[in-house]
Amino acid sequence: MERQEDVFKKIVAHCKEYGFVFPSSDIYDGLGAVYDYGQNGVELKNNIKQYWWQSMVLLHENIVGIDAAIFMHPTVWKASGHVDAFNDPLIDNKDSKKRYRADVLIEDQIAKYADHIEKDVEKARKRFGDSFDEAQYRKTSARVIEAQQKMDALHERYSKALNANDLAELRQIIIDEEIACPISGTRNWTEVRQFNLMFQTEVGSTAEGASRIYLRPETAQGIFVNYLNVQKTGRMKLPFGIAQIGKAFRNEIVARQFIFRMREFEQMEMQYFVKPGTELEWFATWKKTRMAWHQALGFGAENYRFHDHDKLAHYANAATDIEFRMPFGFKEVEGIHSRTNFDLSQHSKYSGKKIEYFDPETGESYTPFVIETSIGVDRMFLSVICHSYEEQRLPDGQTRVVLHLPAALAPVKLAVFPLTKKDGMPEKARSIIEELRFHFNCKYEEKDQIGKRYRRMDAIGCPYCVTVDQQTLEDDTVTLRDRDTMEQQRVPISGLRGIIEDKVSLTSLLKKLI
Ligand code: GAP
């Protein structure tokens, strides 16, 4: 079996070759952890955003959207805690001069123990065959027990150090675990230091008149500072939500895994304002709702899991991640946080404005509590691409690379090919597109043999291809080819829209959510 790292490298290369994702400023050899979306990538990304937006704003009458500016008053970030506490613990290797996140080094070590255990269990499963009792094996195998104990002890020590912000102890864990720099191979580490992740810039033209502002590290604060505006102008009653999609910026220390960890990325965040005391019920509801949104894509429930946080952020009283099985392991795609009334109270304190809700039912005024759902567009994009990518061996011995994208997310829904460039076939093919392009994204292709054209469409995940041939000119029928089964059927041109639209529209996906 091919190694997952090799598969991932191929996916990255595929994204570039087929116009999904390019390194930023490519002709200048790129810029670390910054990427551009190409002609197919932008369509897929827009479809992901539409799926999210419509599931929030269209399907919930008490959720509305906004689009706040990236630049915000600098006091916002003082109030939110980002100026003082939005830090990552950094450590440098003195030999390679490479910089790492101390917490990531330790988490990778924990993952290694987990990996050992899983490999051991898999080996035993093969050895014992049908009679294998996994639970019994995990309880009795000396090797598994030892690795599990080491992992649990490390996990506990790490959580304690993280919660206490004990940087010396984080370093000591790295030393005790004999974690080496992957570049130099040495364990010659500096102290651990805190590093603020916000980018700074200045507004104003003169040095004296300029003031320091930040590029927002999350979109959520744009929602909090608009809570009163939206609640009043929309006459919103609790519980209600505000949704937003937009860019966020973080000066990430460890830039790796392609678009998984970027310095400029996009978030889709929704803040749900609720009555104090009801927040944990809403937290549970949103966990379920968001998991259902992911699973409606049909990637298999076994590829998702919740990961409850060991260390709660300064604003949260409960938090979990939705993790997806990427080629490099289960990784966070979305965070769901119960943020209490921390943000609204802080903004009230720093702005001097009363930020409350008057409850007409009880006659009381109070600061609402907030449940947040926060998902990275780029991570979602990566999970969709990774799961969809397949190098498929065909019965005739050839291979094809196909993206099994959910049809509603695919950049192009239908490709139309004239079999040859003569006898009026190109004109007929174009007339089909002219009719259907109002309903979904169509592409015309006449270059190369039909087989090659199919392969190109498979590689960008186009769910349907239509070929116009001699018979089309006689009876107005075409062959319709399905990307996944590669089966072809002869259908009348007049029936194409009916067959395709239902499968490729977002509506069918959204209907799975209710
Ligand atoms: N408002 C809460 C918040 O920003 P977060 O867990 O820091 O929470 C939420 O981020 C989501 O944003 C993550 O689950 C991830 O999908 C995405 N994200 C965060 N940092 C990212 C980065 N450097 N590159 C790409 N996506 C990122």
Coordinates of C-alpha atoms and ligand atoms in Angstrom, one line a residue:
M1 CA 0.0 0.0 0.0
E2 CA 1.2 3.5 -0.8
R3 CA 2.3 5.6 2.1
Q4 CA -0.1 8.4 3.1
E5 CA 2.6 11.0 2.8
D6 CA 3.1 10.1 -0.8
V7 CA -0.6 10.2 -1.5
F8 CA -0.7 13.7 0.1
K9 CA 2.2 14.9 -2.1
K10 CA 0.3 13.7 -5.1
I11 CA -2.8 15.6 -4.0
V12 CA -0.8 18.8 -3.6
A13 CA 0.7 18.4 -7.1
H14 CA -2.8 17.6 -8.5
C15 CA -4.2 20.7 -7.0
K16 CA -1.6 22.8 -8.8
E17 CA -1.8 20.9 -12.1
Y18 CA -5.6 21.2 -12.4
G19 CA -6.0 24.8 -11.3
F20 CA -7.3 24.3 -7.8
V21 CA -4.5 25.8 -5.6
F22 CA -1.3 27.6 -6.5
P23 CA 1.5 28.8 -4.2
S24 CA 1.1 32.6 -3.7
S25 CA 3.3 34.7 -6.0
D26 CA 4.4 31.5 -7.7
I27 CA 6.8 33.1 -10.2
Y28 CA 8.7 34.5 -7.2
D29 CA 8.9 31.0 -5.7
G30 CA 6.0 31.5 -3.4
L31 CA 5.4 33.0 0.0
G32 CA 5.3 30.7 3.1
A33 CA 1.9 29.4 4.1
V34 CA 0.0 31.6 1.6
Y35 CA -1.8 30.2 -1.3
D36 CA -4.0 31.3 -4.3
Y37 CA -7.1 29.5 -5.5
G38 CA -7.2 28.8 -9.3
Q39 CA -10.0 28.6 -11.7
N40 CA -11.4 25.3 -10.4
G41 CA -10.4 25.9 -6.8
V42 CA -12.4 29.1 -6.5
E43 CA -15.5 27.4 -7.8
L44 CA -15.1 24.5 -5.3
K45 CA -14.4 27.0 -2.5
N46 CA -17.5 29.1 -3.4
N47 CA -19.6 26.1 -3.4
I48 CA -18.4 25.1 0.1
K49 CA -19.1 28.6 1.3
Q50 CA -22.6 28.5 -0.3
Y51 CA -23.3 25.2 1.3
W52 CA -22.4 26.6 4.7
W53 CA -24.1 30.0 4.2
Q54 CA -27.4 28.5 3.0
S55 CA -27.4 25.8 5.8
M56 CA -27.1 28.7 8.3
V57 CA -29.0 31.6 6.9
L58 CA -31.6 30.0 4.6
L59 CA -32.5 27.1 6.9
H60 CA -32.7 29.0 10.1
E61 CA -35.1 31.9 10.3
N62 CA -33.3 33.2 13.4
I63 CA -29.9 33.4 11.8
V64 CA -28.8 36.4 9.7
G65 CA -25.5 37.2 8.0
I66 CA -23.2 40.1 8.1
D67 CA -19.9 41.1 6.4
A68 CA -17.7 43.1 8.8
A69 CA -14.5 44.9 7.8
I70 CA -11.1 43.2 8.3
F71 CA -9.7 46.3 10.0
M72 CA -11.2 47.0 13.4
H73 CA -10.6 49.5 16.2
P74 CA -7.4 48.4 18.0
T75 CA -9.2 48.3 21.4
V76 CA -11.3 45.4 20.0
W77 CA -8.3 43.2 20.3
K78 CA -7.4 44.4 23.8
A79 CA -10.9 43.7 24.9
S80 CA -11.0 40.3 23.3
G81 CA -7.8 39.2 25.0
H82 CA -5.9 38.7 21.7
V83 CA -3.3 41.4 22.5
D84 CA -2.3 39.7 25.8
A85 CA -3.2 36.1 25.3
F86 CA -3.2 35.1 21.6
N87 CA 0.2 33.4 21.8
D88 CA 1.9 30.2 20.8
P89 CA 4.8 28.7 22.8
L90 CA 7.9 28.8 20.5
I91 CA 11.0 26.8 20.7
D92 CA 14.1 26.9 18.4
N93 CA 16.6 24.1 17.6
K94 CA 20.0 25.7 18.1
D95 CA 21.7 23.6 15.4
S96 CA 19.1 23.8 12.5
K97 CA 17.9 27.3 13.6
K98 CA 14.4 26.0 12.9
R99 CA 11.5 27.2 14.9
Y100 CA 8.8 25.0 16.3
R101 CA 5.6 25.2 18.4
A102 CA 6.4 23.4 21.6
D103 CA 2.8 22.2 22.0
V104 CA 2.9 20.8 18.4
L105 CA 6.1 18.9 19.1
I106 CA 4.5 17.3 22.2
E107 CA 1.2 16.6 20.5
D108 CA 3.0 14.8 17.6
Q109 CA 4.8 12.7 20.3
I110 CA 1.4 11.7 21.8
A111 CA 0.2 10.9 18.3
K112 CA 3.2 8.6 17.8
Y113 CA 2.3 6.5 20.9
A114 CA -1.3 6.3 19.6
D115 CA 0.0 5.3 16.2
H116 CA 2.1 2.5 17.7
I117 CA -0.9 1.1 19.5
E118 CA -3.1 1.1 16.4
K119 CA -0.4 -0.6 14.4
D120 CA 0.1 -3.2 17.0
V121 CA -3.7 -3.9 17.2
E122 CA -3.9 -4.1 13.4
K123 CA -1.0 -6.6 13.3
A124 CA -2.8 -8.8 15.9
R125 CA -6.0 -8.5 13.9
K126 CA -4.3 -10.0 10.9
R127 CA -2.6 -12.7 13.0
F128 CA -5.7 -13.9 14.7
G129 CA -8.2 -13.4 11.9
D130 CA -11.9 -13.8 12.6
S131 CA -11.4 -14.9 16.2
F132 CA -9.8 -11.6 17.1
D133 CA -11.3 -9.9 20.2
E134 CA -10.0 -6.3 20.0
A135 CA -11.2 -5.1 23.4
Q136 CA -9.6 -8.2 25.1
Y137 CA -6.3 -7.7 23.2
R138 CA -6.1 -4.0 24.2
K139 CA -6.7 -5.0 27.9
T140 CA -4.1 -7.8 27.9
S141 CA -1.3 -7.1 25.5
A142 CA 1.8 -6.0 27.5
R143 CA 3.1 -3.8 24.6
V144 CA -0.3 -2.0 24.2
I145 CA -0.7 -1.5 27.9
E146 CA 2.8 0.0 28.2
A147 CA 2.4 2.3 25.3
Q148 CA -1.1 3.4 26.6
Q149 CA 0.3 4.1 30.0
K150 CA 3.2 6.2 28.6
M151 CA 0.7 8.1 26.4
D152 CA -1.7 8.8 29.2
A153 CA 1.1 10.0 31.5
L154 CA 2.5 12.3 28.9
H155 CA -1.0 13.6 28.0
E156 CA -1.7 14.4 31.7
R157 CA 1.7 16.1 32.2
Y158 CA 1.3 18.1 29.0
S159 CA -2.3 19.3 29.8
K160 CA -1.2 20.4 33.2
A161 CA 1.8 22.4 31.8
L162 CA -0.4 24.0 29.1
N163 CA -3.2 25.0 31.6
A164 CA -0.7 26.5 34.0
N165 CA 1.1 28.2 31.1
D166 CA 4.3 26.6 32.4
L167 CA 6.8 27.2 29.6
A168 CA 9.8 25.7 31.5
E169 CA 7.8 22.5 32.0
L170 CA 6.9 22.3 28.3
R171 CA 10.6 22.5 27.5
Q172 CA 11.3 19.8 30.1
I173 CA 8.7 17.5 28.5
I174 CA 10.5 17.9 25.1
I175 CA 13.8 17.0 26.8
D176 CA 12.4 14.1 28.8
E177 CA 10.6 12.6 25.8
E178 CA 13.9 12.9 23.8
I179 CA 12.1 14.8 21.0
A180 CA 14.7 15.6 18.3
C181 CA 14.6 18.3 15.6
P182 CA 13.5 16.6 12.3
I183 CA 16.0 18.7 10.4
S184 CA 19.2 18.5 12.5
G185 CA 18.3 15.4 14.4
T186 CA 19.6 17.0 17.6
R187 CA 18.0 17.8 21.0
N188 CA 19.8 21.1 21.4
W189 CA 16.7 23.3 22.3
T190 CA 16.4 26.9 23.4
E191 CA 14.0 28.1 26.1
V192 CA 10.3 28.2 25.3
R193 CA 8.9 31.7 24.6
Q194 CA 5.5 33.2 23.9
F195 CA 4.9 34.6 20.4
N196 CA 1.8 36.8 19.5
L197 CA 0.2 35.6 16.3
M198 CA -1.5 38.9 15.2
F199 CA -0.1 40.8 12.2
Q200 CA 0.2 44.5 12.8
T201 CA 0.1 47.5 10.4
E202 CA -0.7 51.2 10.6
V203 CA -3.5 53.4 9.5
G204 CA -2.9 57.1 8.8
S205 CA -0.3 58.8 6.6
T206 CA 2.1 60.5 9.0
A207 CA 4.3 58.8 11.6
E208 CA 2.7 60.9 14.4
G209 CA -0.8 60.5 13.2
A210 CA -0.7 56.8 12.4
S211 CA -2.1 54.3 14.8
R212 CA -1.3 50.6 15.1
I213 CA -4.0 48.3 14.0
Y214 CA -4.2 44.5 13.5
L215 CA -5.3 42.2 10.7
R216 CA -8.1 40.3 12.4
P217 CA -7.1 36.8 13.6
E218 CA -10.7 35.7 13.7
T219 CA -13.9 37.0 12.1
A220 CA -15.9 36.5 15.4
Q221 CA -15.1 39.9 16.8
G222 CA -16.7 41.6 13.9
I223 CA -19.9 39.8 14.9
F224 CA -19.6 40.7 18.6
V225 CA -19.2 44.4 18.0
N226 CA -22.2 44.3 15.7
Y227 CA -24.4 42.4 18.2
L228 CA -26.4 45.5 19.2
N229 CA -26.7 46.9 15.6
V230 CA -28.1 43.6 14.3
Q231 CA -30.3 42.8 17.4
K232 CA -31.9 46.3 17.2
T233 CA -32.3 46.8 13.5
G234 CA -33.4 43.2 12.9
R235 CA -35.6 43.1 16.1
M236 CA -34.0 39.8 16.9
K237 CA -35.2 37.7 19.8
L238 CA -33.0 35.3 21.7
P239 CA -31.9 32.8 20.8
F240 CA -30.6 34.1 17.5
G241 CA -27.4 33.8 15.4
I242 CA -25.2 36.0 13.3
A243 CA -23.2 34.3 10.5
Q244 CA -20.2 35.6 8.7
I245 CA -17.6 34.4 6.1
G246 CA -14.4 36.2 5.8
K247 CA -10.6 36.4 5.8
A248 CA -8.5 36.0 9.0
F249 CA -4.8 36.3 9.4
R250 CA -2.3 34.6 11.8
N251 CA 1.4 34.8 11.8
E252 CA 1.7 31.0 12.2
I253 CA 5.1 29.8 13.3
V254 CA 4.8 26.3 11.9
A255 CA 3.7 26.5 8.3
R256 CA 3.1 23.1 7.0
Q257 CA 0.7 20.6 5.4
F258 CA -0.3 22.8 2.5
I259 CA -3.5 24.8 3.1
F260 CA -4.1 23.2 6.5
R261 CA -2.2 25.9 8.4
M262 CA -2.0 29.2 6.5
R263 CA -1.1 32.8 7.4
E264 CA -4.0 34.2 5.4
F265 CA -7.1 32.0 5.5
E266 CA -10.9 32.2 5.5
Q267 CA -13.3 31.4 8.3
M268 CA -17.1 30.7 8.4
E269 CA -18.2 31.6 11.8
M270 CA -21.6 31.8 13.5
Q271 CA -22.3 33.2 16.9
Y272 CA -25.5 32.0 18.5
F273 CA -26.7 34.3 21.3
V274 CA -28.7 32.5 24.0
K275 CA -30.2 33.0 27.4
P276 CA -27.6 32.5 30.2
G277 CA -28.0 29.0 31.7
T278 CA -29.1 27.4 28.5
E279 CA -25.7 27.5 26.8
L280 CA -24.7 23.9 27.4
E281 CA -27.9 22.6 25.9
W282 CA -27.3 24.8 22.8
F283 CA -23.7 23.6 22.8
A284 CA -24.9 20.0 22.5
T285 CA -27.5 21.0 19.8
W286 CA -24.9 22.7 17.7
K287 CA -22.4 19.8 18.0
K288 CA -25.1 17.6 16.5
T289 CA -26.1 20.1 13.8
R290 CA -22.6 20.7 12.7
M291 CA -21.7 17.0 12.6
A292 CA -24.8 16.4 10.5
W293 CA -23.7 19.1 8.0
H294 CA -20.3 17.4 7.5
Q295 CA -21.7 13.9 7.3
A296 CA -24.4 14.9 4.7
L297 CA -21.5 15.0 2.2
G298 CA -21.3 11.2 2.3
F299 CA -17.7 10.8 3.3
G300 CA -18.5 8.2 6.0
A301 CA -19.2 8.7 9.7
E302 CA -16.0 6.8 10.5
N303 CA -13.9 9.6 9.1
Y304 CA -15.1 12.2 11.7
R305 CA -14.7 12.4 15.5
F306 CA -15.2 15.0 18.2
H307 CA -12.1 16.0 20.2
D308 CA -13.0 17.8 23.5
H309 CA -10.4 20.4 24.5
D310 CA -8.0 19.7 27.4
K311 CA -7.2 23.4 27.7
L312 CA -10.1 25.8 27.4
A313 CA -9.5 29.2 25.9
H314 CA -9.7 32.1 28.2
Y315 CA -13.3 32.8 27.1
A316 CA -14.8 29.3 27.0
N317 CA -16.7 27.0 29.4
A318 CA -16.9 24.1 26.9
A319 CA -15.2 23.4 23.6
T320 CA -14.8 20.6 21.1
D321 CA -13.3 20.2 17.7
I322 CA -14.8 18.3 14.8
E323 CA -11.8 16.3 13.4
F324 CA -11.6 14.7 10.0
R325 CA -9.3 11.9 8.9
M326 CA -6.8 13.6 6.6
P327 CA -3.9 11.7 5.0
F328 CA -1.8 12.9 7.9
G329 CA -4.2 11.8 10.6
F330 CA -7.3 13.0 12.3
K331 CA -7.2 16.8 12.3
E332 CA -9.3 19.7 13.4
V333 CA -11.6 21.2 10.7
E334 CA -14.1 23.0 12.9
G335 CA -14.3 24.3 16.5
I336 CA -17.5 24.6 18.5
H337 CA -17.1 26.8 21.6
S338 CA -19.3 27.8 24.5
R339 CA -17.9 31.3 24.9
T340 CA -20.0 32.4 27.9
N341 CA -20.7 36.2 28.0
F342 CA -17.0 36.9 27.9
D343 CA -16.8 38.8 24.6
L344 CA -19.9 40.9 25.0
S345 CA -19.0 41.8 28.6
Q346 CA -15.5 42.8 27.6
H347 CA -16.7 45.0 24.8
S348 CA -19.2 46.6 27.1
K349 CA -16.4 47.3 29.6
Y350 CA -13.9 48.6 27.0
S351 CA -16.4 50.7 25.0
G352 CA -18.4 52.0 27.9
K353 CA -21.6 50.9 26.0
K354 CA -24.3 48.8 27.6
I355 CA -24.5 45.5 25.6
E356 CA -27.5 43.6 26.9
Y357 CA -30.7 42.0 25.9
F358 CA -34.1 43.0 27.3
D359 CA -36.1 39.8 27.7
P360 CA -39.7 40.6 27.0
E361 CA -40.9 37.4 28.6
T362 CA -39.2 37.9 32.0
G363 CA -38.8 41.7 32.0
E364 CA -35.1 41.3 32.8
S365 CA -32.0 42.6 31.0
Y366 CA -28.9 40.5 30.8
T367 CA -25.8 39.9 28.7
P368 CA -26.4 36.9 26.4
F369 CA -24.2 33.9 26.4
V370 CA -22.7 32.7 23.1
I371 CA -22.2 29.4 21.3
E372 CA -19.8 29.7 18.4
T373 CA -19.3 27.4 15.4
S374 CA -16.1 28.2 13.6
I375 CA -14.9 26.4 10.5
G376 CA -12.0 27.1 8.2
V377 CA -13.0 27.2 4.6
D378 CA -9.5 26.1 3.5
R379 CA -9.4 23.1 5.9
M380 CA -12.8 22.1 4.7
F381 CA -11.6 22.4 1.1
L382 CA -8.6 20.2 2.0
S383 CA -10.7 17.6 3.6
V384 CA -13.1 17.5 0.5
I385 CA -10.2 17.2 -1.9
C386 CA -8.3 14.6 0.2
H387 CA -11.3 12.4 0.6
S388 CA -12.3 12.7 -3.1
Y389 CA -8.9 11.9 -4.7
E390 CA -8.5 8.4 -6.1
E391 CA -6.0 6.8 -8.4
Q392 CA -8.2 4.1 -9.8
R393 CA -7.1 1.0 -11.6
L394 CA -9.4 0.2 -14.4
P395 CA -10.4 -3.2 -15.7
D396 CA -8.3 -2.7 -18.9
G397 CA -5.2 -2.2 -16.8
Q398 CA -5.0 1.6 -17.2
T399 CA -5.3 4.0 -14.3
R400 CA -7.3 7.2 -14.0
V401 CA -7.1 10.0 -11.4
V402 CA -10.6 10.9 -10.4
L403 CA -12.0 13.4 -7.8
H404 CA -15.2 11.9 -6.4
L405 CA -16.4 15.4 -5.3
P406 CA -19.9 15.6 -4.0
A407 CA -21.7 16.7 -7.1
A408 CA -23.1 19.8 -5.4
L409 CA -19.6 21.0 -4.7
A410 CA -18.0 20.2 -8.0
P411 CA -16.5 23.2 -9.8
V412 CA -18.0 22.1 -13.2
K413 CA -21.2 20.1 -13.3
L414 CA -21.4 19.2 -16.9
A415 CA -18.9 19.0 -19.8
V416 CA -20.2 18.9 -23.3
F417 CA -18.0 17.4 -26.1
P418 CA -18.6 17.3 -29.9
L419 CA -17.3 13.9 -31.0
T420 CA -15.5 15.6 -34.0
K421 CA -15.0 19.2 -35.0
K422 CA -17.2 18.9 -38.1
D423 CA -20.7 18.2 -39.4
G424 CA -22.3 20.8 -37.1
M425 CA -21.4 18.9 -33.9
P426 CA -19.6 21.8 -32.2
E427 CA -22.6 24.1 -32.9
K428 CA -25.0 21.5 -31.5
A429 CA -22.8 21.1 -28.4
R430 CA -22.7 24.8 -27.8
S431 CA -26.4 25.1 -28.2
I432 CA -26.8 22.6 -25.3
I433 CA -24.5 24.7 -23.1
E434 CA -26.4 27.9 -24.0
E435 CA -29.6 26.3 -22.7
L436 CA -28.1 24.7 -19.6
R437 CA -25.6 27.3 -18.4
F438 CA -28.3 29.3 -16.6
H439 CA -28.9 26.3 -14.3
F440 CA -25.4 25.0 -13.6
N441 CA -21.7 25.4 -14.5
C442 CA -21.0 23.9 -17.9
K443 CA -17.8 23.5 -19.9
Y444 CA -17.2 23.0 -23.6
E445 CA -14.3 20.9 -24.7
E446 CA -13.4 19.8 -28.3
K447 CA -9.6 19.2 -28.1
D448 CA -8.2 15.7 -28.1
Q449 CA -9.9 12.3 -28.3
I450 CA -13.0 11.7 -26.2
G451 CA -11.1 9.4 -23.8
K452 CA -8.6 12.1 -22.9
R453 CA -11.4 14.6 -22.5
Y454 CA -13.1 12.3 -20.0
R455 CA -9.8 11.9 -18.0
R456 CA -9.4 15.7 -17.8
M457 CA -13.0 16.0 -16.5
D458 CA -12.5 13.1 -14.0
A459 CA -9.4 14.9 -12.7
I460 CA -11.4 18.1 -11.8
G461 CA -14.3 16.0 -10.5
C462 CA -16.9 17.0 -13.1
P463 CA -19.8 14.6 -12.4
Y464 CA -21.3 14.4 -15.9
C465 CA -20.1 14.5 -19.5
V466 CA -22.2 14.6 -22.6
T467 CA -21.0 13.7 -26.1
V468 CA -22.7 15.0 -29.2
D469 CA -22.3 12.5 -32.1
Q470 CA -23.7 11.6 -35.5
Q471 CA -26.9 10.2 -34.0
T472 CA -27.5 13.5 -32.1
L473 CA -27.8 15.3 -35.3
E474 CA -30.5 12.8 -36.4
D475 CA -32.6 12.3 -33.2
D476 CA -31.5 14.9 -30.6
T477 CA -30.1 12.4 -28.2
V478 CA -26.7 12.4 -26.6
T479 CA -24.6 10.0 -24.5
L480 CA -24.5 11.0 -20.8
R481 CA -21.5 9.6 -18.9
D482 CA -21.3 9.3 -15.1
R483 CA -18.0 10.2 -13.5
D484 CA -18.0 7.6 -10.8
T485 CA -19.4 4.5 -12.6
M486 CA -18.2 5.6 -16.1
E487 CA -21.4 4.2 -17.4
Q488 CA -23.0 5.9 -20.4
Q489 CA -26.6 6.1 -21.3
R490 CA -28.4 7.6 -24.3
V491 CA -30.8 10.4 -23.3
P492 CA -32.8 13.1 -25.1
I493 CA -31.3 16.5 -25.0
S494 CA -34.6 17.8 -23.6
G495 CA -34.2 15.4 -20.6
L496 CA -30.7 16.5 -19.6
R497 CA -31.6 19.3 -17.2
G498 CA -34.1 17.2 -15.3
I499 CA -31.6 14.3 -14.9
I500 CA -28.6 16.5 -13.9
E501 CA -30.0 19.4 -11.9
D502 CA -31.4 17.5 -9.0
K503 CA -28.1 15.7 -8.5
V504 CA -25.8 18.8 -8.8
S505 CA -27.9 21.4 -7.0
L506 CA -27.2 22.4 -3.4
T507 CA -30.9 22.0 -2.7
S508 CA -30.6 18.2 -2.6
L509 CA -27.7 18.4 -0.1
L510 CA -29.5 21.0 2.0
K511 CA -32.6 18.8 2.2
K512 CA -30.6 16.1 3.9
L513 CA -30.2 18.5 6.8
I514 CA -33.8 18.9 7.8
Ligands
GAP1 N1 -13.3 32.3 16.6 C1 -12.8 31.1 17.1 C2 -11.6 30.6 16.3 O1 -11.1 31.3 15.5 P1 -10.0 28.6 16.1 O2 -10.1 27.2 16.6 O3 -8.7 29.3 16.4 O4 -11.2 29.4 16.7 C3 -11.4 28.1 14.0 O5 -10.2 28.6 14.5 C4 -11.1 27.3 12.7 O6 -10.4 28.2 11.8 C5 -10.3 26.1 12.8 O7 -11.0 25.0 13.2 C6 -9.7 25.9 11.4 O8 -10.5 25.3 10.6 C7 -9.5 27.4 11.0 N2 -8.1 27.8 11.1 C8 -7.6 28.3 12.3 N3 -6.3 28.7 12.0 C9 -6.0 28.4 10.7 C10 -4.9 28.5 9.9 N4 -3.7 29.0 10.3 N5 -5.0 28.1 8.6 C11 -6.2 27.6 8.1 N6 -7.3 27.5 8.9 C12 -7.2 27.9 10.2

